[in-house]
C-alpha positions as protocol buffer text, in pm:
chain_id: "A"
residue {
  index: 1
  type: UNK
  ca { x: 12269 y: -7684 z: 2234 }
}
residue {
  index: 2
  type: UNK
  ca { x: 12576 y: -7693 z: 1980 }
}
residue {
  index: 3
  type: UNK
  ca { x: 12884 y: -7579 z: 2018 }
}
residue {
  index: 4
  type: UNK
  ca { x: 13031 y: -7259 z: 1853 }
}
residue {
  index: 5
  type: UNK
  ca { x: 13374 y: -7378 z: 1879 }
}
residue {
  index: 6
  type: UNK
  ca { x: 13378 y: -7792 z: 1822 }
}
residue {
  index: 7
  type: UNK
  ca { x: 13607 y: -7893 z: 1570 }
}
residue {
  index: 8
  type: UNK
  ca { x: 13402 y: -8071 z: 1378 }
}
residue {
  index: 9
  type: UNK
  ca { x: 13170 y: -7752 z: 1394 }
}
residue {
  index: 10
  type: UNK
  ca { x: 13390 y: -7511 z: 1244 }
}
residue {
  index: 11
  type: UNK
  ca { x: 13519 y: -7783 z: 1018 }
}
residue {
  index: 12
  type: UNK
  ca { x: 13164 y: -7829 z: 887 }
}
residue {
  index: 13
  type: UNK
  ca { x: 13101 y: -7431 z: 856 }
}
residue {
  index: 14
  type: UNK
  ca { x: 13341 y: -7424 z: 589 }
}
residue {
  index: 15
  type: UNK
  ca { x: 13171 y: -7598 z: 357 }
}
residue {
  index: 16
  type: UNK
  ca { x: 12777 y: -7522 z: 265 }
}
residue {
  index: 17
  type: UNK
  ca { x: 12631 y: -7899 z: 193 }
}
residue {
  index: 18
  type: UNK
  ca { x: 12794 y: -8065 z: 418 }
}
residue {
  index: 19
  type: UNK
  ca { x: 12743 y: -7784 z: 704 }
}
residue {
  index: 20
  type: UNK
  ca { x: 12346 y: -7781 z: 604 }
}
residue {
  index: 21
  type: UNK
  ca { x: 12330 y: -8196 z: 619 }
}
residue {
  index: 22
  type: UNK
  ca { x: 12550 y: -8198 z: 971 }
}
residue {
  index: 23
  type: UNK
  ca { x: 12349 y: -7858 z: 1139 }
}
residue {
  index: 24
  type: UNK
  ca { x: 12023 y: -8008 z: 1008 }
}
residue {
  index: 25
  type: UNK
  ca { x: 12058 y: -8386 z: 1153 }
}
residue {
  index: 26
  type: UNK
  ca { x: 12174 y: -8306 z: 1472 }
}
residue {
  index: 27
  type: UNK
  ca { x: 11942 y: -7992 z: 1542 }
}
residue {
  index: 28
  type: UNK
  ca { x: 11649 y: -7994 z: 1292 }
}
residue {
  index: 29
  type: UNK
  ca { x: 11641 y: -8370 z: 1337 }
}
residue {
  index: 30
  type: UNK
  ca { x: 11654 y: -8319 z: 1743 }
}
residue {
  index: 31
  type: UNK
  ca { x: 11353 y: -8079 z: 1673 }
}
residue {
  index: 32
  type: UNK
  ca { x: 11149 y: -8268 z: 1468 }
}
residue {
  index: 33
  type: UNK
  ca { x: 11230 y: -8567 z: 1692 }
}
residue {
  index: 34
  type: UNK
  ca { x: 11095 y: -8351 z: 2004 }
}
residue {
  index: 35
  type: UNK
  ca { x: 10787 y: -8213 z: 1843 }
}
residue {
  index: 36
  type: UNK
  ca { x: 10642 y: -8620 z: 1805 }
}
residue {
  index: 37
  type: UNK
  ca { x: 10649 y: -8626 z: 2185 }
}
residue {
  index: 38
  type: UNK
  ca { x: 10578 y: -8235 z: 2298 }
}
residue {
  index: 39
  type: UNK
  ca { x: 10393 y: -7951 z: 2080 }
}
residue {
  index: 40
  type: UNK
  ca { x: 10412 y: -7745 z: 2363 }
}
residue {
  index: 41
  type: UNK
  ca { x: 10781 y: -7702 z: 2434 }
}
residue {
  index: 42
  type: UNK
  ca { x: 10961 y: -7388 z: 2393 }
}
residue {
  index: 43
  type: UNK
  ca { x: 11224 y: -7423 z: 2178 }
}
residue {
  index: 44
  type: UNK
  ca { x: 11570 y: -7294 z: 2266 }
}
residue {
  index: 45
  type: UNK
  ca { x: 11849 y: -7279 z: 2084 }
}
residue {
  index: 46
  type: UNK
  ca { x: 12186 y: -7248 z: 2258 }
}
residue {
  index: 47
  type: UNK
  ca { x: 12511 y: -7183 z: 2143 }
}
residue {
  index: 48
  type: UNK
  ca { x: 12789 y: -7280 z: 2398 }
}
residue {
  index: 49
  type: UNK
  ca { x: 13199 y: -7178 z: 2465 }
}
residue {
  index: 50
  type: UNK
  ca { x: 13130 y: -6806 z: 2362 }
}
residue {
  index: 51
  type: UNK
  ca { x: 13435 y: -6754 z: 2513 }
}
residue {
  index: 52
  type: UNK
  ca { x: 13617 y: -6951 z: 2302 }
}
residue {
  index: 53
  type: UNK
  ca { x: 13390 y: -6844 z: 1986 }
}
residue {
  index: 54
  type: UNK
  ca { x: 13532 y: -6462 z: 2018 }
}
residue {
  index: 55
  type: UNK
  ca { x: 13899 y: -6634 z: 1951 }
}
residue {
  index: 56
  type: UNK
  ca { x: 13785 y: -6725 z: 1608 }
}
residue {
  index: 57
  type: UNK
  ca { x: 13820 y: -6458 z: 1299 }
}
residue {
  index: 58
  type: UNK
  ca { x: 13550 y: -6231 z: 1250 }
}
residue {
  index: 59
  type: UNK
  ca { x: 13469 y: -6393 z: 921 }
}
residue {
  index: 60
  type: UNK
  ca { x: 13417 y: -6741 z: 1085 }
}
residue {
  index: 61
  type: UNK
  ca { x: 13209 y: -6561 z: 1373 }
}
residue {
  index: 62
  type: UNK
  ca { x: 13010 y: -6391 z: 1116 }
}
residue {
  index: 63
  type: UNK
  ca { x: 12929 y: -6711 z: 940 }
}
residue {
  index: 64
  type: UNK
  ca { x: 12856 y: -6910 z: 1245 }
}
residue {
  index: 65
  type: UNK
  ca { x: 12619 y: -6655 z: 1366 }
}
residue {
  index: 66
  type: UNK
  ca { x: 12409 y: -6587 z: 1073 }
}
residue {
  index: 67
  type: UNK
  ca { x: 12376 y: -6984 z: 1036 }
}
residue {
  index: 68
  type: UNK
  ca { x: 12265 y: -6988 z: 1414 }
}
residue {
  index: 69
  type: UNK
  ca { x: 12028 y: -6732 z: 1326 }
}
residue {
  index: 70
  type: UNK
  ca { x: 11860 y: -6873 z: 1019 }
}
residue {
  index: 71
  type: UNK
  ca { x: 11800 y: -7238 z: 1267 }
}
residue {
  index: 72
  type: UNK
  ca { x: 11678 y: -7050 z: 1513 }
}
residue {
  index: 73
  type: UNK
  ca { x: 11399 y: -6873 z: 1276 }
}
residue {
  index: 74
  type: UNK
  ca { x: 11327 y: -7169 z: 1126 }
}
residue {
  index: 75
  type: UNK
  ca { x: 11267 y: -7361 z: 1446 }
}
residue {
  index: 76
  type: UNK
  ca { x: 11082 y: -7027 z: 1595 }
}
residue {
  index: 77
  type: UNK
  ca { x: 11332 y: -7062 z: 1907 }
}
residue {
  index: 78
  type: UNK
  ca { x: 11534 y: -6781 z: 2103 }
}
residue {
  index: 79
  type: UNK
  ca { x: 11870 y: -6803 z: 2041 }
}
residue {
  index: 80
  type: UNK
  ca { x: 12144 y: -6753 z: 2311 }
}
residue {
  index: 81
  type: UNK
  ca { x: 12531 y: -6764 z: 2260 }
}
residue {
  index: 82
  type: UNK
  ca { x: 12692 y: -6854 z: 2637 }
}
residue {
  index: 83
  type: UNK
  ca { x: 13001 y: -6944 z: 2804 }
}
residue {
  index: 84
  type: UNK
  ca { x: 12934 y: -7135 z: 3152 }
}
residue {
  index: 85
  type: UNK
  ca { x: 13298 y: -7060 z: 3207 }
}
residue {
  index: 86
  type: UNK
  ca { x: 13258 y: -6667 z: 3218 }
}
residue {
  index: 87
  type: UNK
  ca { x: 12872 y: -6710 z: 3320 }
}
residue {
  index: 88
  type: UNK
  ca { x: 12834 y: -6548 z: 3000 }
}
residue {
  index: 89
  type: UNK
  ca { x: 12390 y: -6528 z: 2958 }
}
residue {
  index: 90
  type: UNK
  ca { x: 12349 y: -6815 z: 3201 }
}
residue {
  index: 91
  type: UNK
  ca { x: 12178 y: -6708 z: 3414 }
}
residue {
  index: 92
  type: UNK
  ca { x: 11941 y: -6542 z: 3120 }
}
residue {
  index: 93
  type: UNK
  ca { x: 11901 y: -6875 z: 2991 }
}
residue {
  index: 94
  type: UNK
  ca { x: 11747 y: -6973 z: 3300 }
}
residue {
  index: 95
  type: UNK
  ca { x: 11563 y: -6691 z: 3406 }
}
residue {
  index: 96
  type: UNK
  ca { x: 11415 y: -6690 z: 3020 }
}
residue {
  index: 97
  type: UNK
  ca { x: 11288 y: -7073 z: 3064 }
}
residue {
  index: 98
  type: UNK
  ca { x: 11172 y: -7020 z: 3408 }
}
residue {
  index: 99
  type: UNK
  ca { x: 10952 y: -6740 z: 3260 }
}
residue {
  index: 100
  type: UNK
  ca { x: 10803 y: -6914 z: 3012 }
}
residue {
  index: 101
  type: UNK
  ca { x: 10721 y: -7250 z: 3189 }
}
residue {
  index: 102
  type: UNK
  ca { x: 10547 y: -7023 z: 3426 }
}
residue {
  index: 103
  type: UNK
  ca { x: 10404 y: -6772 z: 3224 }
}
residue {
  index: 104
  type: UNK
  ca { x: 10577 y: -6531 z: 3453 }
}
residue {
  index: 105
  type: UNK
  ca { x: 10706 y: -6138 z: 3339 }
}
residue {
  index: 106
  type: UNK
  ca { x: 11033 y: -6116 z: 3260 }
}
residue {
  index: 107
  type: UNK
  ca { x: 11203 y: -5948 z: 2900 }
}
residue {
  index: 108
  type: UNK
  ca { x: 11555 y: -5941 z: 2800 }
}
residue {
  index: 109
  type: UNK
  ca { x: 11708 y: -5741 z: 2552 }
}
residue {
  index: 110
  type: UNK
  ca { x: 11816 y: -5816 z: 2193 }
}
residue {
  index: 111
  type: UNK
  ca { x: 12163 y: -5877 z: 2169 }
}
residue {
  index: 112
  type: UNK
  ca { x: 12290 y: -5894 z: 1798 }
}
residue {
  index: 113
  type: UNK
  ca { x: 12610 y: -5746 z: 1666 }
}
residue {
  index: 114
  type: UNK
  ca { x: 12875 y: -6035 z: 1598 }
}
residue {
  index: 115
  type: UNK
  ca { x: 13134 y: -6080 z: 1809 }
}
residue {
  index: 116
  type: UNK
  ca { x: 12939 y: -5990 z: 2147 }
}
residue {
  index: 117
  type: UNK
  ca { x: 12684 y: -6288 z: 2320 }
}
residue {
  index: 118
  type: UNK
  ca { x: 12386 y: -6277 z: 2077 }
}
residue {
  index: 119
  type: UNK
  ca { x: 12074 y: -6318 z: 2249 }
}
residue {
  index: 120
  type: UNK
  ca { x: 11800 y: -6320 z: 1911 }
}
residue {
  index: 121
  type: UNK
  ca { x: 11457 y: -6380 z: 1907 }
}
């Protein structure tokens, strides 16, 4: 999980070293870190406060979700933006885990234009 709105987030956004170094120790490092203890897991990748994430210029937005998108590949995870306050993919989030950990049918739709909740996979 990260979130789309932290100051420190959209501080680091700005610049492209320093964005890389912060995105890739806390998530690629959290990865990497998982992967020693459990091949198996289903990676996930969640992007939280959607709601406040939409308040930010479209520039910003665009930037945010195109680097979202690029960890995501990289890690081979789905990628959900969300807001628990609006129950904004929530429940998707759940109902997409549930599904996988029991190898139950269940598909969402693609979601990918910026500025709505991306849902990419």
């Amino acid at each position: 999980m990260f979130d789309l709105t932290n100051e420190f987030s959209t501080n680091f956004w700005g610049c492209f070293s320093f964005r890389l170094w912060v995105f890739d120790f806390s998530v690629v490092g959290w990865y990497k870190e998982a992967r020693k203890w459990n091949q198996t897991a289903i990676p996930v990748l969640i992007g939280t406060k959607f709601d406040d994430f939409i308040q930010l210029p479209i520039d910003l937005q665009w930037t945010i979700a195109n680097e979202a998108r690029k960890y995501a590949k990289a890690l081979n995870a789905t990628l959900f933006f969300s807001s628990a306050t609006y129950n904004i993919n929530v429940n998707k989030i759940f109902k997409f885990i549930t599904a996988k950990l029991f190898d139950l049918p269940w598909t969402v739709e693609r979601n990918l234009p910026v500025g709505e909740p991306i849902i990419d996979f």
